[in-house]
Coordinates of C-alpha atoms in Angstrom, one line a residue:
M1 CA -15.2 25.5 21.9
R2 CA -17.8 22.8 22.4
K3 CA -21.4 23.9 22.4
H4 CA -23.1 20.8 23.9
K5 CA -22.5 19.6 27.5
G6 CA -22.7 15.9 26.8
P7 CA -19.8 13.4 26.9
K8 CA -17.2 13.5 24.2
L9 CA -17.7 11.2 21.2
K10 CA -15.8 8.0 21.0
L11 CA -13.5 7.4 18.0
K12 CA -14.3 4.5 15.8
S13 CA -11.6 2.2 14.5
K14 CA -11.2 1.5 10.7
R15 CA -13.3 -1.6 10.2
G16 CA -11.2 -2.7 7.1
A17 CA -8.1 -2.5 9.2
V18 CA -9.6 -4.5 12.0
K19 CA -10.3 -7.4 9.6
R20 CA -6.8 -7.3 8.2
F21 CA -4.5 -6.8 11.2
K22 CA -4.0 -8.3 14.7
L23 CA -2.0 -6.9 17.6
T24 CA 0.5 -9.3 19.2
A25 CA 1.0 -9.4 23.0
T26 CA 4.2 -7.3 22.7
G27 CA 2.3 -4.6 20.7
K28 CA 3.6 -5.5 17.2
V29 CA 1.1 -5.6 14.3
K30 CA 0.6 -8.9 12.5
R31 CA -0.6 -9.2 8.9
G32 CA -1.1 -11.8 6.2
H33 CA 0.8 -12.0 2.9
A34 CA -0.4 -10.6 -0.4
Y35 CA -0.3 -12.4 -3.8
K36 CA -2.1 -15.5 -2.6
R37 CA -5.6 -14.9 -4.2
H38 CA -5.3 -15.7 -7.9
I39 CA -2.9 -16.5 -10.7
L40 CA -1.5 -19.3 -8.5
T41 CA -0.5 -21.7 -11.3
K42 CA 2.7 -19.9 -12.2
K43 CA 3.8 -19.6 -8.6
S44 CA 6.0 -22.3 -7.2
A45 CA 4.7 -24.5 -4.4
G46 CA 7.4 -23.2 -2.0
R47 CA 6.5 -19.6 -2.7
K48 CA 2.8 -20.3 -2.0
R49 CA 3.7 -22.2 1.1
G50 CA 5.6 -19.2 2.4
L51 CA 2.7 -16.9 1.6
R52 CA 0.4 -18.8 4.0
K53 CA 2.3 -17.7 7.0
S54 CA 1.7 -14.3 8.7
T55 CA 4.3 -11.7 9.1
L56 CA 4.8 -8.4 10.9
V57 CA 4.0 -5.0 9.6
S58 CA 7.2 -2.9 8.9
D59 CA 8.4 -0.5 11.6
A60 CA 7.7 2.4 9.3
E61 CA 4.0 1.4 8.8
T62 CA 3.3 0.2 12.4
P63 CA 2.3 3.7 13.9
S64 CA -0.3 4.4 11.1
V65 CA -1.8 0.9 11.3
R66 CA -2.0 1.1 15.1
R67 CA -3.8 4.4 14.8
M68 CA -6.4 2.8 12.4
L69 CA -6.9 0.0 14.9
L70 CA -7.2 1.9 18.1
G71 CA -9.5 4.6 16.8

């Protein structure tokens, strides 16, 4: 039971998730690749080139990421 009569509080989104993920127009979640920050000399050029591109979050993780983004 609520004691105060004011409006309900708004939920905040997770700020770390907002910086890491974007929602596409169809509602899927886009993310960047990991393993591109350091120790790059031993990685092949083709591998590093592939890591530049963004990809989609897996179907299993999408609901939890959307919950973090939408508050």
